[in-house]
Amino acid sequence: FDKPPDRTVSEEIQDYAKSGAVVFLASLAVHLDSSDPKVKQILERLLEVLETPSESVQRKVADAFPPLMKQLATEEEKRALIEGLLGKLSQGESYAVRRGAAFGVAGAVKGIGMGSLKGMGIMDSIKSLIEDKKSAQSREGALMCFELLVERLGRLFEPYVVTILPMLLVSFGDQTESVRLACEGASQKIMKNLSAQGVKLVLPALLEGLRDDQWRTKSGSAKLLGAMSSCAPKQLGSCLPQIVPRLSQALVDTHPKVVDAASLALKSIGDVIKNPEIQALSKYLLGAIAHPTTHTEKCLDILLETTFVNVVDAPSLALIIPIISRGLKERKADMKKKAAKIAGNTCALVADPKDMVPYIPELVSELKKSLIDPNPEVRSVSARALASLLDGAGEDHFEDLIPWLTEKMQGEGSGVERAGAAQGLAECLNALGGDRFVAILPEVYRGCSSPLSRVREGHLQLLKFLPLSVGQKFEPYLSESLTTVLTGLADEEESVRDAALGAGRVFVSAYSHSESALDLILPAIETGTNATEWRIRHCALELLGSMLFRIVGSSGKARVQRATAEEEEAAADEEGISTEAQGEQLTRMLGRERHLDVLAVIYLLRCDGQSQIRNDAVHVWKTVVANTPRTLRATLPRIAKRILQAYSQGTISSLSSSKTSTEGSDDDEDEEDDGEERKMTGARAVADLTRKLGEKFIEGILPILRTVFEATEGEAEQIVRNDKITKAGAALSLAEIFDCAEESTHEGGIVNPKQATLFTSFVEICLSNPNADTQDAGGVAFKAMYRWTGGKEAAAKIVPDLLRDMGRDSASEEEKANALNGLRVALKAQPNILAVALPKLAAPPITPDKAKTLGALASVAGPALPPHLDSIIPRLFDAIEEETNLQEEMSWTKCESFDDVSKFPAFNALRSIIAAAPEDCGAELLSELSDALTELAKTSALKKVDEEKEKAKARRRAVSSIALADFATTFSGYDNFVDAQVLVKTLSAQFSDKYKCARDSAWGALNVVVSTIQKDELMEFVDCCHASIRQCKEQAKRLHKQQVVWSGGESAIADSSSASTSSKYTIIPALALPRALEALSKIYLAGVLHGEEPEHRQRAAEALQLAVSCSTKDGLKSHIVGVAGPLIRVVSDKFPSSVRAALLDCLATLVEKGGIGLKPFVPQLQTTFLKSLNDANRSPRMSGAKGLGLLMAIQVRVDTVAADLAKKLANNEVNDECIEAHFEAARGVARHGGSKITPESAEIALNASTVAAMTSENEEIRFPAARCAAAFASLYYDESGENKESKREEWLKTDVEQFASENITIASREGKSKILSEFARLAPESILSSPKDKATTLNSLAKCASDDLKSVKSNCAKGLGYLGEACVRVESASSETVSKILQVLTKLLRDASGDVRENSSKAIRSMIKCASLKEKIDDVTIHFPIFLADLAEVAVADKHDLAKKSAERAVFRALRLDLGAEVALPYLKQGGTGSAARGKLSDLNLRKLASLPDESEDEFDPIAEEEDLL
């Protein structure tokens, strides 16, 4: 060691010598005792040698240090050694010294152990050195120490690598070059010695460093990643998939040094590639990675052109995959295809498939995107690439690929996405091998029928690509798959249809070359050509044409294009471009039978309902048929059979549905539409064949028709099952043959007479068939046969045959029903035959069977029916009379009762006529139906009628009403406004019919008619309905007065008298029914609520009042709420006074008739009536006064109202124009609620009204005040008591009589007379029962007879008449009081005023009538000397018409002239009680008076008198 350098010897030899000496000394020291001083000497010598500027010497020293460390006895010695070396590491003057110190530290640590790094603070010291910013030597030494620690300790140092990485990253950017070089050396050494676990620890930090904001950190990370090229191949292969992409990103960094570092790192990785082909392409690969935008496509081209002989290693993949990924991300379809193709091929070149595993997620992700590319070639290459990856790497690494493809295939994305996913799935299933696609086929078939269109489309796309992927392995499943595809061709979604068509084309192109495959394809295609959906037929034709074109070797593109579809069809008969050789080729390939069947299919498609199908079929026919006439003759039996199948298609479906279910559905409607389309196809074929072949076609189809029509029931079912031909379909084909025969231009026609006779028998067989479809088809054939000139005579024979079958006694019920249905169908097809069948059917008597036949024929007669209405309907009415005569009355007076056809066949025939009549015969039909209603029952009492005939007419009227209801609901031409006007007026006019059956039927029919009227038009019916109800009221009044009770039926008077307790109102019998105003209230309320003009509302309110007044409490019960509520609401609106008055009158009548049913409305009604008392117009005031009085009958707190009115009248708190209404209201309160009024309130009201009646100068106040006073005075008779009697006497004598005597004025005289007259009207019997009141009242009235005012004398006559009538009723007509009254009345008969004479004669007449009703008329005769002569004078010679008329009625009743003029003669003869009148009553006058009617409308009636006063 001390020897000076020898310049003659090279340094290398001298280093070897020193190295040997180091090894020798170290070996010696190991064998010395640790306490030997030479150990330390040797160690010191070795430390000196470490400073030798030779790395080989320093390395040997470092190798010698580990065993020497064990020779150090104490820890302090070891620590001192380490500290010394660390000092030289930072303070060494030369590089050799610092390098040697680093070797020494590494060797010492290896000898002392790993614990010394932390225990002796070595790592902390090195960290402090590397962080020393001032000393580059310290940083360099620290980095060299890291390098040598890694070298010496190997993987034992890996845990500290993560700690020192940040220091290395910083040091890569050190300003001192020596530091940077030291850092590079340390990095390479670290990466070279990393294990797989170490790489995992280091790599995340380095990759994260590439994202750092500091460029030095990114540069250092790139250099460290480049240094990883020093790793073992296995470790390198695992980390390159992460390194290369990050380095590629760093290549575009903004800092050039980062870019340089990344480039160098990639170059370092490229240098370790072992594959010669890739190594030769490394510069292209690196260039593409560095400049992806410009170099990727060129690199892809080079990769595709390169022939690989050697396997591809992991580093090669690291450079190739980023380029592939970049290519897949490009927008250019060409680059995507190249990248996908390389991706698929790469998997076959790798030595170990596991090398591809790290790249699978990235590649699969990009290939998935390419799989849904719009370009089909890109999708195809990507699908194969995916399959290649799956095949190479194994299914374990693609767990979510198949589910993803399946989901995408039926997802909500675009059709392109579903197609790409389906293609990828097909390729992947093939790559998985085995029977994976077989296992999934059931699910595919189910998906093709999914309710979701996207699911159906996706699975059909899969069926399209599976044959292309799996090849011949798919052939066994071809038939079922093709059936599924053909079903998809009819889908409502166009995308699904396109997918199905694409799949069908693939099937044909892939398998049509195989005879075994043809056996599977052809049946399915033929089934498709016969499908109901035209799209299926069209696509099946296209597939069939493609298959035939492939067989004959034609492209099928040679086609003459016509300008229009019409020109295309016109050219259908032109010969095509086929040759005989091509036909022979088809026969050899398909066989003769199948060849002819296919041609028959194509020919029928030439006649399809869709022009597109026809044109394409013509093109196929011309391409494969060389001679059309010869081919048609050869295929005629098959074509004829298919024609019949086309006609039968719709009838088969309806036949099967009728056997399984009776309910219709949308599917049935679709089948009917398709059936019609198929019938059109058959019709075109028949027309075309008859034009081309003429009678040859008839000869060809006739055997098949005979087989079908002459088959038994069992044989027919077998024909339907095997040949799909029905009798209905054959009949429809017959109809087309008849039409073609009519239009044929062939000489002699195409049907000979023998064939015509045979065809007639076929039609009759159909018409008599029990199946409805067959009968309908027979009807169509019958109609066509009738149109055909050569078949009219034959068709005319069918109707008599059917009628004969119906009337044949030996025929069963089923046979008769079949014949009837056949006749009905024939009539529907040809209505003109009704004239043939009607005479026999309508001849009386019309039996139930005839009625059923008439109804069945009428339902289909159509336009042939109107000319026969006048002969059919009357005869049916005659038959209905017989039917109803056998039934209980209440069992047939409603429309529903006639639903029993077996019980009322004639009426149901009438119903059928109504429903079937054409729209334009409404007037004639309505006239015939309502004719019976114009003949009302005669009601004259003088002429006896045939009761049985009247009953029959009543039944006829009832039936007519029900028929009119059917007219409103079933007649197709019914106008719910014009016709309804007639019906409403006609039916409501029957409400007073004498017979209950007629009334009830009219009432029910009116309800039906009103229900057909639109709500906004109901108001238009008010006037016509009101007129009819007025007419009914008058008729009911006449019936009531005649008191006629008809045997065998209830009279109107019976209903009227039982329904009403008062003669005030005339009850219309039909309005006594429950819910009597069901129809009328709807009409009238619509007018009240929605009338366009005030006059309309007024008329509606008046009409409603009339209807309410003519109804009964039971009839109103269910309508009270529905009528009262709207009236109360609308009366508060601002209408003219006439409208308000009408509404208030209606409410008043409703209160009077409804009674307690209006209890809930009492508060609103009272408020309404009270408010109206102060109205500005008189009519609403008076109507409100009347209503308020009537309301008191159901009001509990009457006294409150009475007291309020009395107070206002007594205190003059009422306006002058409203006083009249208030007095009338108070009078009504007293009349209807008097028992609930307190004596105090009554006394106030009596005094106020008496004073007003005796003193007021206003006649409009005086008269109602007098009436009010009389009403309150009559309350004193309600209960006995001296107080009331004294008050009554005081009122009569003092307030009335004495006041009038003391104050002789016009007002007092008229007031007195009116009070006494009204008092006598209200309480005549009570007055007569009190001698004092009787005397006072009679004397006062007698005094009035001497007054010079005619109004006073008229009141006197009325008052005496009321008392006289009561006296006759209570006492007797022979009483003295009657005599005195008659004396005063006789005096008044001689008065100069005609009004006085009229009232006097009326009073006498009422007294006489009362006596006659009590059958005491003879008691009146004793008074003849008093009044008869003067009465006769007025009756014969008075010039006042009303006075004369009243006197005539009085004489008529007094002399009992209703029994004849002779009855009066005994009284008028000399000595008789009436002899004084003989001079006036000559025989002529007697006969004239005897001719008066028994009853008169002007009878003197106190209740009517009260209404007149109001």
Short mmCIF file of N, CA and C in Angstrom, two decimals, residues 116 245 352 471 497 548 616 678 812 842 844 846 870 899 905 907 930 962 1035 1098 1229 1311 1348 1372 1403 1469 1480:
data_model
loop_
_atom_site.label_atom_id
_atom_site.label_comp_id
_atom_site.label_asym_id
_atom_site.label_seq_id
_atom_site.Cartn_x
_atom_site.Cartn_y
_atom_site.Cartn_z
N SER A 116 -28.82 -0.72 11.91
CA SER A 116 -27.96 0.44 12.09
C SER A 116 -28.43 1.66 11.31
N PRO A 245 -48.56 4.86 -20.90
CA PRO A 245 -49.58 5.90 -21.12
C PRO A 245 -49.26 7.21 -20.40
N ASP A 352 -47.43 -15.05 -23.93
CA ASP A 352 -48.22 -15.42 -22.77
C ASP A 352 -49.50 -14.57 -22.78
N GLY A 471 -71.91 -20.17 -38.69
CA GLY A 471 -71.86 -20.94 -39.93
C GLY A 471 -72.87 -22.07 -39.95
N ARG A 497 -89.08 -4.33 -38.20
CA ARG A 497 -89.27 -4.97 -39.51
C ARG A 497 -87.97 -4.99 -40.30
N LEU A 548 -84.83 -17.91 -55.35
CA LEU A 548 -84.99 -18.41 -56.71
C LEU A 548 -83.93 -17.80 -57.63
N ASP A 616 -93.64 -6.41 -57.36
CA ASP A 616 -92.48 -7.27 -57.10
C ASP A 616 -92.75 -8.71 -57.50
N ARG A 678 -107.44 -10.32 -48.17
CA ARG A 678 -107.19 -11.60 -48.84
C ARG A 678 -108.31 -11.91 -49.85
N SER A 812 -137.85 -29.42 -39.30
CA SER A 812 -137.55 -29.20 -37.87
C SER A 812 -137.41 -27.71 -37.60
N ALA A 842 -147.37 -11.05 -45.10
CA ALA A 842 -148.21 -10.02 -44.52
C ALA A 842 -149.69 -10.33 -44.62
N PRO A 844 -153.15 -11.51 -43.56
CA PRO A 844 -153.71 -11.81 -42.24
C PRO A 844 -154.29 -13.22 -42.22
N ILE A 846 -151.56 -12.59 -39.07
CA ILE A 846 -150.10 -12.68 -38.94
C ILE A 846 -149.81 -13.54 -37.71
N ASP A 870 -147.05 1.20 -45.35
CA ASP A 870 -148.48 1.42 -45.14
C ASP A 870 -149.28 0.13 -45.13
N ASP A 899 -139.49 -6.86 -24.60
CA ASP A 899 -138.22 -7.52 -24.90
C ASP A 899 -138.39 -9.03 -25.00
N PRO A 905 -144.18 -11.39 -30.45
CA PRO A 905 -143.44 -11.48 -31.73
C PRO A 905 -143.84 -10.38 -32.70
N PHE A 907 -144.91 -7.30 -32.04
CA PHE A 907 -144.32 -6.01 -31.67
C PHE A 907 -142.82 -6.00 -31.96
N SER A 930 -147.90 6.88 -35.45
CA SER A 930 -148.71 7.76 -34.60
C SER A 930 -150.16 7.84 -35.06
N ILE A 962 -145.49 3.25 -27.26
CA ILE A 962 -144.25 2.51 -27.03
C ILE A 962 -143.44 2.42 -28.33
N GLN A 1035 -159.50 18.47 -21.50
CA GLN A 1035 -160.11 17.16 -21.68
C GLN A 1035 -160.41 16.51 -20.34
N GLN A 1098 -140.71 33.32 -19.07
CA GLN A 1098 -142.06 33.50 -18.54
C GLN A 1098 -142.97 32.36 -18.97
N VAL A 1229 -152.44 34.89 5.00
CA VAL A 1229 -151.92 34.39 6.28
C VAL A 1229 -153.07 33.98 7.19
N GLY A 1311 -167.22 49.50 0.76
CA GLY A 1311 -166.47 48.70 1.72
C GLY A 1311 -167.34 47.80 2.53
N ASP A 1348 -177.78 52.76 -4.71
CA ASP A 1348 -177.78 53.14 -6.12
C ASP A 1348 -176.48 52.80 -6.85
N SER A 1372 -182.83 23.90 4.62
CA SER A 1372 -183.53 23.25 3.51
C SER A 1372 -183.93 24.33 2.52
N ALA A 1403 -176.54 33.78 -8.36
CA ALA A 1403 -176.84 33.41 -6.97
C ALA A 1403 -178.03 32.47 -6.92
N LYS A 1469 -198.36 25.41 -16.06
CA LYS A 1469 -199.78 25.47 -16.41
C LYS A 1469 -200.55 26.33 -15.40
N LYS A 1480 -193.50 34.01 -20.64
CA LYS A 1480 -192.14 34.16 -21.17
C LYS A 1480 -191.58 32.84 -21.72
#
